[in-house]
Amino acid sequence: MSATPANWSQHARLLTLHTPLGADVLLATEVQIDEALGPLLEHAGLRIHLRAISADARLRPQALLGQPVRLDLATASGPRPFHGHITAFERSGADGGFGHYRLRIEPWLALLGQRSDAYVFQDMSVFDIVDELFADWQGRGTLAPAWRWDVAERSAYPQRSLTIQYHETDLDFLRRLLAEEGLFYWFEHRADGALLVIADHNGAFADNAQPHIRYTQSGATLAADALDRWAGARRLGSSATAMASWDYRSVHMRQQMQPSAIDNGPAAPRLDDTLDPGPYAWHTQADGERLSSRRREALDVRLKTFRGHGTVRSAAPATVFTLDDHPEHDTDPAAQRRFLITAVRHRARNNLPHSGADAYYRCRLDAVRAHIPWRPLLIDADGQPVDLRPHIVGEHSAIVVGEDGAPTHTDRDHRIRIQFHWQRGSRAASRLPHPSGADNAPASDALGTWVRVLSAAAGANWGAHFIPRPGQEVLVTFLHGNPDRPVVVGAAYNGRGARRAPRHRAGRGATAGG
């Protein structure tokens, strides 16, 4: 491999790229770095678009795709690292024997968007589900996922009786699960790697490496990084959030109402945000209050936002700073001048000899006041909420499962347990094992939540029921199209017992026993 001339070293430059190819084989020329509090739809918390050059104009993409790399941004306090994996590599041309390349660098979390699955999680909390999901990615290729939880009260999160990842990528499943629970995340980048932090309270945020950031006029020369543009924006939002969920076990509607903490002004009409989350959306009144308040907080925190532009190289999501010397904010109380950074776009250029240009850095940051609770909200390019949960249309076929050898397996409400044909494990209909090695289809009562069964008639102390038995095939629909809310609507003959059928062409219309 050709050597890069010594005077084209990355040493002491604004940007330094570290790759498995060795020092200075690929030199960073320009970069755009987007990082934000997640979950969000645009990326997995970090995305880097990098231009680079090399003395080797024939670098092979296969040697770099998936490889871990580190990009250092020089700051006043030392190099600031960004860790990720190369997810796209393109040769964009050659010039005087030097190859020009474009790279996309993303965190390990982004690779979860490349695998889809259908999987049943039963009687597990959100912590258990996420830990199991991440653990399955350990050691895959060059991935070494690292994460930690920072939640105010773990006991506030109940076990989820049934959570189905239904033919969706691991990343999309994670996004909608965390957003549903009001959990958010960001990456902490250190010299030795990146740590994913998942949290649910503003106390988890740390002060920025530059805790006081000055506002100054554009073009002014200051000893410290500063912001030279700053503007706030207000949006008209709903006045309250109302939610109601039917719970058949307690036979009543569980209602929640959360007023907005933001004043829309005297001219604004009352606007209610009314949601129907579907049946038994929460376990207890306290759980319903938690979910509805977090929905309200997710809407409120986006009604007053701020955007700044400048040269603050330490700007990072999940960090807090105090804005100084701003003519509008200097008279505000101290708490009103503290801001939480929610997203940053960095643009930088190295001063390599071939370009003849000086080094350059600018950033754009989005922020909210630090005392307002932050919550995730999945929104599209127009700012409208997006529901990532798959919506199932039509019926699915499943097999009734239960205790080995037992003729029936039911409970007080005549519910049964089922196993879908798309589940994989030791006794899967497809006979396919799950790639993780987990037995997600044991065809027994070990897995499969209780599912209600449709009856021709049902009421208080009267009705009729036919309990499907283990081994029977049933048709399943999903309330509100929600994969987590299956209901059995009928049974379908699947050929079991066909060998005895010629001897029993006529018989009783119904049988019972066993």
PDB file of N, CA and C in Angstrom, residues 69-73 79-84 189-190 193-194:
ATOM      1  N   VAL A  69     -14.441   2.645  13.866  1.00  0.00           N
ATOM      2  CA  VAL A  69     -13.533   3.764  13.613  1.00  0.00           C
ATOM      3  C   VAL A  69     -13.794   4.848  14.661  1.00  0.00           C
ATOM      4  N   ARG A  70     -12.851   5.764  14.751  1.00  0.00           N
ATOM      5  CA  ARG A  70     -12.998   6.900  15.660  1.00  0.00           C
ATOM      6  C   ARG A  70     -12.585   8.164  14.935  1.00  0.00           C
ATOM      7  N   LEU A  71     -13.417   9.187  15.086  1.00  0.00           N
ATOM      8  CA  LEU A  71     -13.106  10.498  14.536  1.00  0.00           C
ATOM      9  C   LEU A  71     -12.927  11.458  15.702  1.00  0.00           C
ATOM     10  N   ASP A  72     -11.769  12.123  15.744  1.00  0.00           N
ATOM     11  CA  ASP A  72     -11.495  13.094  16.802  1.00  0.00           C
ATOM     12  C   ASP A  72     -11.677  14.507  16.272  1.00  0.00           C
ATOM     13  N   LEU A  73     -12.396  15.320  17.046  1.00  0.00           N
ATOM     14  CA  LEU A  73     -12.555  16.740  16.759  1.00  0.00           C
ATOM     15  C   LEU A  73     -11.746  17.513  17.792  1.00  0.00           C
ATOM     16  N   PRO A  79      -8.851  16.446  22.308  1.00  0.00           N
ATOM     17  CA  PRO A  79      -9.649  15.814  21.247  1.00  0.00           C
ATOM     18  C   PRO A  79     -10.976  15.294  21.785  1.00  0.00           C
ATOM     19  N   ARG A  80     -12.043  15.530  21.020  1.00  0.00           N
ATOM     20  CA  ARG A  80     -13.360  15.009  21.361  1.00  0.00           C
ATOM     21  C   ARG A  80     -13.658  13.836  20.427  1.00  0.00           C
ATOM     22  N   PRO A  81     -13.788  12.615  20.956  1.00  0.00           N
ATOM     23  CA  PRO A  81     -13.961  11.444  20.086  1.00  0.00           C
ATOM     24  C   PRO A  81     -15.422  11.204  19.693  1.00  0.00           C
ATOM     25  N   PHE A  82     -15.603  10.663  18.514  1.00  0.00           N
ATOM     26  CA  PHE A  82     -16.880  10.148  18.037  1.00  0.00           C
ATOM     27  C   PHE A  82     -16.618   8.727  17.541  1.00  0.00           C
ATOM     28  N   HIS A  83     -17.314   7.750  18.119  1.00  0.00           N
ATOM     29  CA  HIS A  83     -17.109   6.357  17.758  1.00  0.00           C
ATOM     30  C   HIS A  83     -18.260   5.840  16.907  1.00  0.00           C
ATOM     31  N   GLY A  84     -17.936   4.971  15.972  1.00  0.00           N
ATOM     32  CA  GLY A  84     -18.970   4.361  15.153  1.00  0.00           C
ATOM     33  C   GLY A  84     -18.402   3.269  14.277  1.00  0.00           C
ATOM     34  N   HIS A 189     -19.370   9.442  24.337  1.00  0.00           N
ATOM     35  CA  HIS A 189     -18.175   9.000  23.625  1.00  0.00           C
ATOM     36  C   HIS A 189     -16.943   9.268  24.488  1.00  0.00           C
ATOM     37  N   ARG A 190     -16.175   8.217  24.686  1.00  0.00           N
ATOM     38  CA  ARG A 190     -14.935   8.306  25.434  1.00  0.00           C
ATOM     39  C   ARG A 190     -13.793   7.810  24.557  1.00  0.00           C
ATOM     40  N   GLY A 193     -14.333   4.077  23.625  1.00  0.00           N
ATOM     41  CA  GLY A 193     -15.559   3.585  23.028  1.00  0.00           C
ATOM     42  C   GLY A 193     -16.757   4.459  23.345  1.00  0.00           C
ATOM     43  N   ALA A 194     -17.921   4.026  22.848  1.00  0.00           N
ATOM     44  CA  ALA A 194     -19.165   4.772  23.043  1.00  0.00           C
ATOM     45  C   ALA A 194     -20.092   3.971  23.942  1.00  0.00           C
TER      46      ALA A 194
END
